[in-house]
Amino acid sequence: MCLFQSMMNYFPEEVLEHVFDFLTSHRDRNAVSLVCQSWYSVERFSREKVFIGNCYAVNPERLIARFPRIRSLTLKGKPHFADFNLVPPDWGGYVYPWIEAMAKAGINLEELRLKRMVVSDDSLELLAKSFPNFKSLVLVSCEGFTTDGLAAIASKCRLSSILLSYAFENRCFVAAVLNDCALLGFHIDDAESVAIMSPSSSLLSLFSTSKATWFWFLKELDLQENEVDDRKGQWLSCFPDSCTSLVSLNFACLKGEVNVAALERLVARNRNLRSLRVNHAVPLDALQKILAQAPQLNDLGTGSFVLDPDSETWNKLKNVMQKCKSVRSLSGFLDVNPRCLPAIYPICTDLTSLNLSYAPGIYSNELIKLIRHCQKIERLWILDTIGDKGLVAVASTCKELQELRVFPSDLYGVGNAAVTEEGLVAISAGCPKLNSLLYFCQQMTNAALITVAKNCPNFIRFRLCTLNPTVPDAVTNLPLDEGFGAIVQSCKGLKRLSVSGLLTDQVFLYIGMYAEQLEMLSIAFAGDTDKGMLYVLNGCKKMKKLEIRDSPFGNVALLADVGKYETMRSLWMSSCEVTYGACKTLAEKMPRLNVEIINEGEQMEGSPDDRQRVEKMYLYRTLVGPRSDAPDFVWTL
Amino acid sequence: MEKNDERLETELKLGLPGSSGGGCGGEVEKSVKKRLFSDISGGGGEVEIKNEKKRVFSSVFSGEEEEVVENKNEVVGWPPVCAYRRRNGGKMYVKVSMDGAPFLRKINLCMHKGYFDLVKALEQLFGIEEALKEEENCEYVPIYEDKDGDWMLLGDVPWKMFIDSCKRLRIMKRSDANGVGLHAKDLLKGLSKEE
């Protein structure tokens, strides 16, 4: 050890940095930074991608202080249960302060990836104004912005016509120039004042600084499942004619109309476009024309897939699809005429990812016919209209399947279109590579889960959701403890688990005992006593996110091991048995946790009784104390 | 599907916080609704909520009755499908009844962008052009039943909130609603603001 240490001390920092370049995972980099002071120092100056799993665990200032060379930031805001309307609006998760701080500090931001955050149009406009090398914006499950904000992003993508000629030949050169200009404090003007130059010329003599205009090579604009207000502007037309750098454009979640002609022109001139996902407003005949211009696409999201199969456009579509030999990922079908599906059969042969989970009205037989063409599928997202019979077809055809998600099709009605344990067992038998599952089903049995566990020991993510959350084993009427127990025992690499159905403390005993790699656990309407939660807290050493709703876990469990919560990212408990008193005790004992109580609709008449049950509690470790942007209904104890 | 008697001891009891042990019956606070699923008791499990008796989910599945209760999905956020997917599932057909009409219709709420769109569609569906939007002389008033089983006037809450909670619609004759203080003018204002 001693020898190693002294050897390592002789390595100049550049060497260390070069070695660290090979570490792409942020967890590896985090580990490396803990080795010693000099490694910490080298690592922090060389880290370009930073991942922050909870935006309130740290603040922009600390981020910038530690990682001044950051180029890519990933931020997550609201707790997961916000997806299911358990977190009131205005809870928090605003990105603006982050963008503002990075802009002020002159950070060279190139990529911003946000999940469950509130993104205002102002944020997008500030983003557009502040970072000359910005390339990639990915927003997942965010809200707060409109198409005006998107227009601001799109319109920043501009390039002078003189530099344009260099762009085609020597893109990195131009980017480097822009980068250097930024560092020197120079701004590139519009075409007139820029001279043609050769790589060896001195920068200072070439550029005038009459106008501050940032140029962008926007590569990626990816909007997934966001709530966006449509301001009926023409945001898509804001991409200027000179924008040719797009690699990925996904606006499937937008509700409003888009200028289809502008889209066609945009696709035609962005020859590097690999991923295009359009919204429902782009009809199939337009898509056909677009595809004709972009046979190089890898990832296609259709809008509405409705056409008369007897029409001329239909024939054109079939021909165009046949030429799209690079498409590996297909999604969309936001509205679909099942009789049009055969047009995609040619693409299906090489498809590795298929998402039909937003496609209403395709029934089992049509899905089966489609699936038969998809032998290389690795990821399949589908509605439960596929039925057990359809899943049997998937099992016999899709031998490469790794990830399966079966969503419920009928959330509001009686729902007789659903899948059962039979479909799941068939899949497990036919698809040995399966490692990730999300399965909404009518019913389940222990026997089925035990069989699944035996067939598929490689699960990393296993999320089972019975439509009735406390339904017992459909055959024996017993709780589903044994079934889930088999899953955790067999799947030694399991990192994420959601349980449902009738469950006692026993299932948590199994989870605590066997789920050694488990990082995220979702519990609803399960368990009998505090022991259940204790088994999990004591047993799962790698737990990061624990979320519990409507389960009888209370103060004893909450307070048994308060230090545990500093080893986790967060704990959510709603409609459980914890009281205000216990939460206050916890907050007092653990100053580096924020213990937030969410009070909805209740009047705040002084402090509540310590014995009163807390409706919603969200606690998380943090380096920066209580947040300053908490709304009235959130109390940080 | 009924729990053993032994388990009754460890069951979550419904009751006001601070009360000892609690029990069912009497007035129970709103939070109780979310505990419905855990109260699987042999006794049928009817719970009083807001003075209205509603069948606990569990009793439906205890085999005591076959009918599926209308307010099956009272529980917030179950099944755990993310809000975006719920709203854009493409299918959100709700029944619409009109006073005096011999049969009901169904309308897909997802197909509409807001209240104005919806009201227009309803008018077309029942052939009552201009009769839903006009002020005092409008013959009909649109109301809807929400997740709690209450009948609400259309237009008070944001559209997205409405979609999440609307179970069915009813076009009620204004004459039946006299004296209720519908403030139709406000409704109209709200509708036209949305464009």
mmCIF file of N, CA, C and O in Angstrom, chain A residues 83-86 225-227 229 252-253 255 357-358 381 407-409 411-414 440 465-470 472 477 479 500 504 524-525 528 549-550 575-577 612-613 615, chain B residues 1 3 7 10 12-13 15-18 31 34-38 40 57 61 68 72-73 75-92 113 160 163-164 167:
data_model
loop_
_atom_site.group_PDB
_atom_site.id
_atom_site.type_symbol
_atom_site.label_atom_id
_atom_site.label_comp_id
_atom_site.label_asym_id
_atom_site.label_seq_id
_atom_site.Cartn_x
_atom_site.Cartn_y
_atom_site.Cartn_z
ATOM 1 N N ASP A 83 -45.166 12.103 -9.780
ATOM 2 C CA ASP A 83 -45.745 11.602 -11.030
ATOM 3 C C ASP A 83 -47.196 11.181 -10.843
ATOM 4 O O ASP A 83 -47.957 11.129 -11.804
ATOM 5 N N PHE A 84 -47.548 10.810 -9.631
ATOM 6 C CA PHE A 84 -48.891 10.273 -9.392
ATOM 7 C C PHE A 84 -49.747 11.266 -8.617
ATOM 8 O O PHE A 84 -50.621 10.873 -7.842
ATOM 9 N N ASN A 85 -49.456 12.530 -8.815
ATOM 10 C CA ASN A 85 -50.254 13.590 -8.200
ATOM 11 C C ASN A 85 -50.214 13.597 -6.685
ATOM 12 O O ASN A 85 -51.129 14.104 -6.051
ATOM 13 N N LEU A 86 -49.180 13.041 -6.088
ATOM 14 C CA LEU A 86 -49.107 13.066 -4.628
ATOM 15 C C LEU A 86 -48.373 14.309 -4.112
ATOM 16 O O LEU A 86 -48.343 14.549 -2.909
ATOM 17 N N GLU A 225 -42.484 13.715 -22.337
ATOM 18 C CA GLU A 225 -43.572 13.687 -21.359
ATOM 19 C C GLU A 225 -43.649 14.942 -20.496
ATOM 20 O O GLU A 225 -43.852 14.863 -19.286
ATOM 21 N N ASN A 226 -43.446 16.102 -21.120
ATOM 22 C CA ASN A 226 -43.570 17.359 -20.379
ATOM 23 C C ASN A 226 -44.957 17.943 -20.570
ATOM 24 O O ASN A 226 -45.634 17.659 -21.544
ATOM 25 N N GLU A 227 -45.354 18.803 -19.640
ATOM 26 C CA GLU A 227 -46.597 19.549 -19.791
ATOM 27 C C GLU A 227 -46.222 20.923 -20.323
ATOM 28 O O GLU A 227 -45.653 21.736 -19.601
ATOM 29 N N ASP A 229 -47.376 24.414 -22.379
ATOM 30 C CA ASP A 229 -48.478 25.234 -22.868
ATOM 31 C C ASP A 229 -48.203 25.676 -24.290
ATOM 32 O O ASP A 229 -47.140 26.199 -24.595
ATOM 33 N N ALA A 252 -42.640 15.140 -29.271
ATOM 34 C CA ALA A 252 -43.864 14.338 -29.266
ATOM 35 C C ALA A 252 -44.873 14.786 -28.225
ATOM 36 O O ALA A 252 -46.073 14.591 -28.393
ATOM 37 N N CYS A 253 -44.405 15.388 -27.152
ATOM 38 C CA CYS A 253 -45.334 15.718 -26.066
ATOM 39 C C CYS A 253 -46.056 17.040 -26.280
ATOM 40 O O CYS A 253 -46.898 17.422 -25.471
ATOM 41 N N LYS A 255 -48.745 19.646 -27.598
ATOM 42 C CA LYS A 255 -50.124 19.406 -27.982
ATOM 43 C C LYS A 255 -50.514 20.145 -29.250
ATOM 44 O O LYS A 255 -51.454 19.763 -29.928
ATOM 45 N N SER A 357 -47.064 2.256 -26.457
ATOM 46 C CA SER A 357 -47.859 2.426 -25.243
ATOM 47 C C SER A 357 -48.773 3.637 -25.271
ATOM 48 O O SER A 357 -49.567 3.836 -24.368
ATOM 49 N N TYR A 358 -48.652 4.452 -26.311
ATOM 50 C CA TYR A 358 -49.583 5.563 -26.455
ATOM 51 C C TYR A 358 -50.560 5.333 -27.587
ATOM 52 O O TYR A 358 -51.279 6.232 -27.999
ATOM 53 N N TRP A 381 -42.497 -1.470 -25.161
ATOM 54 C CA TRP A 381 -43.453 -0.795 -24.289
ATOM 55 C C TRP A 381 -44.810 -0.919 -24.958
ATOM 56 O O TRP A 381 -44.977 -0.518 -26.121
ATOM 57 N N PHE A 407 -48.450 -1.320 -19.904
ATOM 58 C CA PHE A 407 -49.213 -0.273 -19.238
ATOM 59 C C PHE A 407 -50.704 -0.571 -19.285
ATOM 60 O O PHE A 407 -51.191 -1.205 -20.221
ATOM 61 N N PRO A 408 -51.458 -0.044 -18.296
ATOM 62 C CA PRO A 408 -52.905 -0.282 -18.302
ATOM 63 C C PRO A 408 -53.577 0.602 -19.342
ATOM 64 O O PRO A 408 -53.254 1.785 -19.472
ATOM 65 N N SER A 409 -54.506 0.033 -20.075
ATOM 66 C CA SER A 409 -55.133 0.794 -21.149
ATOM 67 C C SER A 409 -56.386 1.512 -20.678
ATOM 68 O O SER A 409 -56.794 2.498 -21.263
ATOM 69 N N LEU A 411 -57.932 3.146 -17.538
ATOM 70 C CA LEU A 411 -57.796 3.553 -16.145
ATOM 71 C C LEU A 411 -59.120 3.932 -15.512
ATOM 72 O O LEU A 411 -59.227 4.074 -14.325
ATOM 73 N N TYR A 412 -60.103 4.153 -16.330
ATOM 74 C CA TYR A 412 -61.324 4.756 -15.806
ATOM 75 C C TYR A 412 -62.536 3.842 -15.847
ATOM 76 O O TYR A 412 -63.532 4.089 -15.227
ATOM 77 N N GLY A 413 -62.424 2.802 -16.599
ATOM 78 C CA GLY A 413 -63.622 1.959 -16.754
ATOM 79 C C GLY A 413 -63.504 0.679 -15.973
ATOM 80 O O GLY A 413 -62.732 0.555 -15.039
ATOM 81 N N VAL A 414 -64.274 -0.280 -16.349
ATOM 82 C CA VAL A 414 -64.279 -1.555 -15.650
ATOM 83 C C VAL A 414 -63.013 -2.336 -15.955
ATOM 84 O O VAL A 414 -62.494 -3.034 -15.114
ATOM 85 N N PHE A 440 -48.358 -3.889 -15.318
ATOM 86 C CA PHE A 440 -49.645 -3.611 -14.685
ATOM 87 C C PHE A 440 -50.569 -4.769 -15.004
ATOM 88 O O PHE A 440 -50.795 -5.064 -16.180
ATOM 89 N N CYS A 465 -47.367 -4.053 -10.701
ATOM 90 C CA CYS A 465 -48.454 -3.264 -10.167
ATOM 91 C C CYS A 465 -49.773 -3.945 -10.437
ATOM 92 O O CYS A 465 -50.228 -4.017 -11.581
ATOM 93 N N THR A 466 -50.391 -4.449 -9.370
ATOM 94 C CA THR A 466 -51.715 -5.032 -9.544
ATOM 95 C C THR A 466 -52.726 -3.899 -9.536
ATOM 96 O O THR A 466 -52.634 -2.974 -8.727
ATOM 97 N N LEU A 467 -53.703 -3.954 -10.429
ATOM 98 C CA LEU A 467 -54.634 -2.844 -10.552
ATOM 99 C C LEU A 467 -55.421 -2.608 -9.265
ATOM 100 O O LEU A 467 -55.757 -1.475 -8.925
ATOM 101 N N ASN A 468 -55.715 -3.665 -8.561
ATOM 102 C CA ASN A 468 -56.218 -3.528 -7.197
ATOM 103 C C ASN A 468 -55.018 -3.704 -6.282
ATOM 104 O O ASN A 468 -54.436 -4.779 -6.237
ATOM 105 N N PRO A 469 -54.643 -2.659 -5.572
ATOM 106 C CA PRO A 469 -53.355 -2.702 -4.875
ATOM 107 C C PRO A 469 -53.230 -3.720 -3.756
ATOM 108 O O PRO A 469 -52.114 -4.005 -3.322
ATOM 109 N N THR A 470 -54.355 -4.259 -3.265
ATOM 110 C CA THR A 470 -54.218 -5.228 -2.179
ATOM 111 C C THR A 470 -54.808 -6.580 -2.561
ATOM 112 O O THR A 470 -55.280 -7.334 -1.712
ATOM 113 N N PRO A 472 -54.947 -10.379 -3.283
ATOM 114 C CA PRO A 472 -54.099 -11.503 -2.892
ATOM 115 C C PRO A 472 -53.847 -12.430 -4.077
ATOM 116 O O PRO A 472 -54.311 -12.170 -5.187
ATOM 117 N N ASN A 477 -55.470 -17.146 -2.500
ATOM 118 C CA ASN A 477 -55.926 -16.080 -1.605
ATOM 119 C C ASN A 477 -54.935 -15.682 -0.539
ATOM 120 O O ASN A 477 -55.265 -14.935 0.382
ATOM 121 N N PRO A 479 -51.303 -13.880 0.800
ATOM 122 C CA PRO A 479 -50.531 -12.712 0.386
ATOM 123 C C PRO A 479 -49.459 -13.099 -0.632
ATOM 124 O O PRO A 479 -49.106 -14.277 -0.760
ATOM 125 N N SER A 500 -46.660 -4.850 -5.035
ATOM 126 C CA SER A 500 -48.079 -4.544 -4.869
ATOM 127 C C SER A 500 -48.826 -5.844 -4.634
ATOM 128 O O SER A 500 -48.246 -6.921 -4.685
ATOM 129 N N THR A 504 -47.718 -8.741 3.569
ATOM 130 C CA THR A 504 -47.550 -8.578 5.015
ATOM 131 C C THR A 504 -46.107 -8.165 5.313
ATOM 132 O O THR A 504 -45.313 -7.943 4.402
ATOM 133 N N ALA A 524 -46.681 0.384 -1.454
ATOM 134 C CA ALA A 524 -48.002 1.006 -1.343
ATOM 135 C C ALA A 524 -48.984 0.010 -0.759
ATOM 136 O O ALA A 524 -49.052 -1.120 -1.218
ATOM 137 N N PHE A 525 -49.732 0.424 0.245
ATOM 138 C CA PHE A 525 -50.791 -0.400 0.832
ATOM 139 C C PHE A 525 -50.238 -1.760 1.244
ATOM 140 O O PHE A 525 -50.844 -2.806 0.960
ATOM 141 N N ASP A 528 -47.747 -4.778 7.811
ATOM 142 C CA ASP A 528 -48.649 -4.807 8.966
ATOM 143 C C ASP A 528 -48.160 -3.928 10.109
ATOM 144 O O ASP A 528 -48.948 -3.302 10.808
ATOM 145 N N ARG A 549 -46.314 4.633 0.641
ATOM 146 C CA ARG A 549 -47.601 5.301 0.813
ATOM 147 C C ARG A 549 -48.611 4.342 1.400
ATOM 148 O O ARG A 549 -48.571 3.140 1.128
ATOM 149 N N ASP A 550 -49.527 4.898 2.207
ATOM 150 C CA ASP A 550 -50.654 4.111 2.713
ATOM 151 C C ASP A 550 -50.240 2.780 3.324
ATOM 152 O O ASP A 550 -50.822 1.735 3.015
ATOM 153 N N SER A 575 -49.474 9.071 4.094
ATOM 154 C CA SER A 575 -50.588 8.274 4.617
ATOM 155 C C SER A 575 -50.082 7.060 5.384
ATOM 156 O O SER A 575 -50.614 5.958 5.248
ATOM 157 N N CYS A 576 -49.029 7.278 6.155
ATOM 158 C CA CYS A 576 -48.523 6.219 7.034
ATOM 159 C C CYS A 576 -48.866 6.600 8.469
ATOM 160 O O CYS A 576 -49.795 7.357 8.704
ATOM 161 N N GLU A 577 -48.109 6.083 9.418
ATOM 162 C CA GLU A 577 -48.466 6.310 10.814
ATOM 163 C C GLU A 577 -47.499 7.239 11.536
ATOM 164 O O GLU A 577 -47.550 7.350 12.763
ATOM 165 N N GLN A 612 -50.247 14.140 16.241
ATOM 166 C CA GLN A 612 -51.034 14.099 15.017
ATOM 167 C C GLN A 612 -50.254 13.431 13.903
ATOM 168 O O GLN A 612 -49.049 13.637 13.749
ATOM 169 N N ARG A 613 -50.976 12.648 13.131
ATOM 170 C CA ARG A 613 -50.334 11.936 12.034
ATOM 171 C C ARG A 613 -49.958 12.902 10.933
ATOM 172 O O ARG A 613 -50.676 13.851 10.627
ATOM 173 N N GLU A 615 -49.473 13.702 7.117
ATOM 174 C CA GLU A 615 -50.028 13.207 5.874
ATOM 175 C C GLU A 615 -48.943 12.876 4.842
ATOM 176 O O GLU A 615 -48.958 11.837 4.224
ATOM 177 N N MET B 1 -60.943 -13.927 -0.364
ATOM 178 C CA MET B 1 -60.207 -12.670 -0.356
ATOM 179 C C MET B 1 -60.370 -11.943 0.960
ATOM 180 O O MET B 1 -60.051 -10.779 1.076
ATOM 181 N N LYS B 3 -59.481 -11.261 4.872
ATOM 182 C CA LYS B 3 -58.357 -11.452 5.781
ATOM 183 C C LYS B 3 -58.766 -12.388 6.895
ATOM 184 O O LYS B 3 -59.904 -12.443 7.306
ATOM 185 N N ARG B 7 -55.570 -11.266 11.639
ATOM 186 C CA ARG B 7 -54.956 -10.066 11.087
ATOM 187 C C ARG B 7 -55.703 -8.805 11.483
ATOM 188 O O ARG B 7 -55.171 -7.718 11.389
ATOM 189 N N THR B 10 -53.815 -6.468 13.726
ATOM 190 C CA THR B 10 -52.730 -5.616 13.241
ATOM 191 C C THR B 10 -53.197 -4.682 12.140
ATOM 192 O O THR B 10 -52.428 -4.009 11.518
ATOM 193 N N LEU B 12 -54.770 -1.638 10.153
ATOM 194 C CA LEU B 12 -54.803 -0.193 10.301
ATOM 195 C C LEU B 12 -56.204 0.203 10.677
ATOM 196 O O LEU B 12 -57.160 -0.122 10.001
ATOM 197 N N LYS B 13 -56.329 0.875 11.776
ATOM 198 C CA LYS B 13 -57.656 1.321 12.176
ATOM 199 C C LYS B 13 -57.902 2.698 11.642
ATOM 200 O O LYS B 13 -57.041 3.559 11.720
ATOM 201 N N GLY B 15 -59.422 6.177 12.012
ATOM 202 C CA GLY B 15 -59.948 7.007 13.079
ATOM 203 C C GLY B 15 -59.236 8.321 13.075
ATOM 204 O O GLY B 15 -58.217 8.497 12.411
ATOM 205 N N LEU B 16 -59.736 9.251 13.837
ATOM 206 C CA LEU B 16 -59.118 10.559 13.896
ATOM 207 C C LEU B 16 -57.766 10.434 14.596
ATOM 208 O O LEU B 16 -57.619 9.666 15.528
ATOM 209 N N PRO B 17 -56.787 11.164 14.131
ATOM 210 C CA PRO B 17 -55.494 11.126 14.814
ATOM 211 C C PRO B 17 -55.670 11.625 16.238
ATOM 212 O O PRO B 17 -56.455 12.522 16.498
ATOM 213 N N GLY B 18 -54.940 10.989 17.140
ATOM 214 C CA GLY B 18 -55.068 11.404 18.535
ATOM 215 C C GLY B 18 -56.118 10.621 19.278
ATOM 216 O O GLY B 18 -56.107 10.532 20.493
ATOM 217 N N SER B 31 -58.190 12.222 4.925
ATOM 218 C CA SER B 31 -57.024 11.374 4.708
ATOM 219 C C SER B 31 -57.399 9.908 4.776
ATOM 220 O O SER B 31 -56.710 9.062 4.280
ATOM 221 N N LYS B 34 -57.545 7.567 1.686
ATOM 222 C CA LYS B 34 -56.379 6.930 1.116
ATOM 223 C C LYS B 34 -56.050 5.642 1.830
ATOM 224 O O LYS B 34 -55.215 4.897 1.403
ATOM 225 N N ARG B 35 -56.685 5.406 2.959
ATOM 226 C CA ARG B 35 -56.383 4.187 3.674
ATOM 227 C C ARG B 35 -57.402 3.112 3.368
ATOM 228 O O ARG B 35 -57.379 2.065 3.923
ATOM 229 N N LEU B 36 -58.302 3.393 2.470
ATOM 230 C CA LEU B 36 -59.384 2.466 2.201
ATOM 231 C C LEU B 36 -58.901 1.055 1.958
ATOM 232 O O LEU B 36 -59.470 0.108 2.421
ATOM 233 N N PHE B 37 -57.825 0.951 1.188
ATOM 234 C CA PHE B 37 -57.390 -0.371 0.796
ATOM 235 C C PHE B 37 -56.912 -1.199 1.967
ATOM 236 O O PHE B 37 -56.913 -2.402 1.904
ATOM 237 N N SER B 38 -56.465 -0.563 3.010
ATOM 238 C CA SER B 38 -55.934 -1.349 4.110
ATOM 239 C C SER B 38 -57.014 -1.800 5.069
ATOM 240 O O SER B 38 -56.783 -2.586 5.956
ATOM 241 N N ILE B 40 -59.389 -3.927 5.176
ATOM 242 C CA ILE B 40 -60.125 -5.084 4.694
ATOM 243 C C ILE B 40 -60.622 -5.820 5.915
ATOM 244 O O ILE B 40 -59.924 -6.590 6.553
ATOM 245 N N PHE B 57 -63.314 -0.144 -1.255
ATOM 246 C CA PHE B 57 -62.837 -0.931 -2.386
ATOM 247 C C PHE B 57 -62.844 -2.406 -2.063
ATOM 248 O O PHE B 57 -63.293 -3.238 -2.808
ATOM 249 N N PHE B 61 -64.343 -6.543 -3.612
ATOM 250 C CA PHE B 61 -63.584 -7.712 -4.014
ATOM 251 C C PHE B 61 -63.668 -8.840 -3.005
ATOM 252 O O PHE B 61 -63.042 -9.857 -3.159
ATOM 253 N N VAL B 68 -69.170 -3.520 -9.876
ATOM 254 C CA VAL B 68 -67.999 -2.664 -9.736
ATOM 255 C C VAL B 68 -68.474 -1.281 -9.376
ATOM 256 O O VAL B 68 -69.325 -0.715 -10.013
ATOM 257 N N LYS B 72 -64.551 3.602 -8.042
ATOM 258 C CA LYS B 72 -63.476 2.651 -7.843
ATOM 259 C C LYS B 72 -62.120 3.332 -7.715
ATOM 260 O O LYS B 72 -61.263 2.899 -6.986
ATOM 261 N N ASN B 73 -61.946 4.368 -8.462
ATOM 262 C CA ASN B 73 -60.625 4.989 -8.497
ATOM 263 C C ASN B 73 -60.528 6.231 -7.656
ATOM 264 O O ASN B 73 -59.949 7.216 -8.042
ATOM 265 N N VAL B 75 -58.909 6.583 -4.950
ATOM 266 C CA VAL B 75 -57.609 6.741 -4.349
ATOM 267 C C VAL B 75 -56.708 7.533 -5.287
ATOM 268 O O VAL B 75 -56.570 7.200 -6.458
ATOM 269 N N VAL B 76 -56.101 8.555 -4.713
ATOM 270 C CA VAL B 76 -55.218 9.382 -5.518
ATOM 271 C C VAL B 76 -54.030 8.575 -6.005
ATOM 272 O O VAL B 76 -53.406 7.854 -5.244
ATOM 273 N N GLY B 77 -53.738 8.707 -7.270
ATOM 274 C CA GLY B 77 -52.503 8.141 -7.772
ATOM 275 C C GLY B 77 -52.446 6.641 -7.866
ATOM 276 O O GLY B 77 -51.352 6.068 -7.852
ATOM 277 N N TRP B 78 -53.592 5.967 -7.946
ATOM 278 C CA TRP B 78 -53.530 4.521 -8.167
ATOM 279 C C TRP B 78 -54.443 4.163 -9.323
ATOM 280 O O TRP B 78 -55.557 4.599 -9.351
ATOM 281 N N PRO B 79 -54.044 3.301 -10.238
ATOM 282 C CA PRO B 79 -52.703 2.716 -10.369
ATOM 283 C C PRO B 79 -51.655 3.791 -10.672
ATOM 284 O O PRO B 79 -51.985 4.831 -11.222
ATOM 285 N N PRO B 80 -50.421 3.513 -10.285
ATOM 286 C CA PRO B 80 -49.370 4.524 -10.430
ATOM 287 C C PRO B 80 -48.924 4.716 -11.870
ATOM 288 O O PRO B 80 -47.882 4.253 -12.306
ATOM 289 N N VAL B 81 -49.761 5.445 -12.584
ATOM 290 C CA VAL B 81 -49.439 5.797 -13.954
ATOM 291 C C VAL B 81 -49.153 7.282 -13.939
ATOM 292 O O VAL B 81 -49.926 8.038 -13.364
ATOM 293 N N CYS B 82 -48.089 7.719 -14.550
ATOM 294 C CA CYS B 82 -47.722 9.116 -14.397
ATOM 295 C C CYS B 82 -48.759 10.021 -15.052
ATOM 296 O O CYS B 82 -49.436 9.645 -16.011
ATOM 297 N N ALA B 83 -48.886 11.202 -14.491
ATOM 298 C CA ALA B 83 -49.949 12.121 -14.873
ATOM 299 C C ALA B 83 -49.964 12.372 -16.375
ATOM 300 O O ALA B 83 -51.029 12.448 -16.992
ATOM 301 N N TYR B 84 -48.797 12.491 -16.966
ATOM 302 C CA TYR B 84 -48.733 12.741 -18.402
ATOM 303 C C TYR B 84 -49.397 11.606 -19.157
ATOM 304 O O TYR B 84 -50.170 11.797 -20.097
ATOM 305 N N ARG B 85 -49.121 10.400 -18.757
ATOM 306 C CA ARG B 85 -49.680 9.248 -19.441
ATOM 307 C C ARG B 85 -51.181 9.158 -19.236
ATOM 308 O O ARG B 85 -51.928 8.804 -20.127
ATOM 309 N N ARG B 86 -51.646 9.516 -18.030
ATOM 310 C CA ARG B 86 -53.083 9.505 -17.777
ATOM 311 C C ARG B 86 -53.809 10.445 -18.707
ATOM 312 O O ARG B 86 -54.852 10.131 -19.256
ATOM 313 N N ARG B 87 -53.247 11.630 -18.835
ATOM 314 C CA ARG B 87 -53.939 12.638 -19.627
ATOM 315 C C ARG B 87 -53.844 12.361 -21.111
ATOM 316 O O ARG B 87 -54.706 12.754 -21.878
ATOM 317 N N ASN B 88 -52.790 11.689 -21.507
ATOM 318 C CA ASN B 88 -52.599 11.498 -22.930
ATOM 319 C C ASN B 88 -52.802 10.061 -23.352
ATOM 320 O O ASN B 88 -52.325 9.636 -24.385
ATOM 321 N N GLY B 89 -53.512 9.350 -22.534
ATOM 322 C CA GLY B 89 -53.767 7.961 -22.842
ATOM 323 C C GLY B 89 -54.618 7.800 -24.078
ATOM 324 O O GLY B 89 -54.805 6.702 -24.558
ATOM 325 N N GLY B 90 -55.168 8.922 -24.525
ATOM 326 C CA GLY B 90 -55.952 8.831 -25.747
ATOM 327 C C GLY B 90 -57.384 8.451 -25.464
ATOM 328 O O GLY B 90 -58.287 8.823 -26.176
ATOM 329 N N LYS B 91 -57.571 7.694 -24.415
ATOM 330 C CA LYS B 91 -58.936 7.254 -24.124
ATOM 331 C C LYS B 91 -59.381 7.860 -22.808
ATOM 332 O O LYS B 91 -58.815 7.568 -21.778
ATOM 333 N N MET B 92 -60.360 8.686 -22.845
ATOM 334 C CA MET B 92 -60.907 9.113 -21.568
ATOM 335 C C MET B 92 -62.371 9.352 -21.813
ATOM 336 O O MET B 92 -62.850 10.470 -21.774
ATOM 337 N N LYS B 113 -59.084 20.432 -25.983
ATOM 338 C CA LYS B 113 -57.966 21.183 -25.422
ATOM 339 C C LYS B 113 -58.371 21.993 -24.211
ATOM 340 O O LYS B 113 -57.527 22.437 -23.449
ATOM 341 N N LYS B 160 -56.720 20.880 -16.628
ATOM 342 C CA LYS B 160 -55.998 19.634 -16.332
ATOM 343 C C LYS B 160 -56.545 18.980 -15.069
ATOM 344 O O LYS B 160 -56.667 17.770 -14.994
ATOM 345 N N ILE B 163 -59.821 17.285 -15.910
ATOM 346 C CA ILE B 163 -59.671 16.001 -16.615
ATOM 347 C C ILE B 163 -59.337 14.891 -15.633
ATOM 348 O O ILE B 163 -59.828 13.766 -15.727
ATOM 349 N N ASP B 164 -58.504 15.205 -14.673
ATOM 350 C CA ASP B 164 -58.090 14.195 -13.709
ATOM 351 C C ASP B 164 -59.211 13.751 -12.810
ATOM 352 O O ASP B 164 -59.163 12.659 -12.260
ATOM 353 N N LYS B 167 -65.645 12.229 -13.707
ATOM 354 C CA LYS B 167 -66.089 10.848 -13.944
ATOM 355 C C LYS B 167 -67.221 10.778 -14.960
ATOM 356 O O LYS B 167 -67.331 9.829 -15.708
#
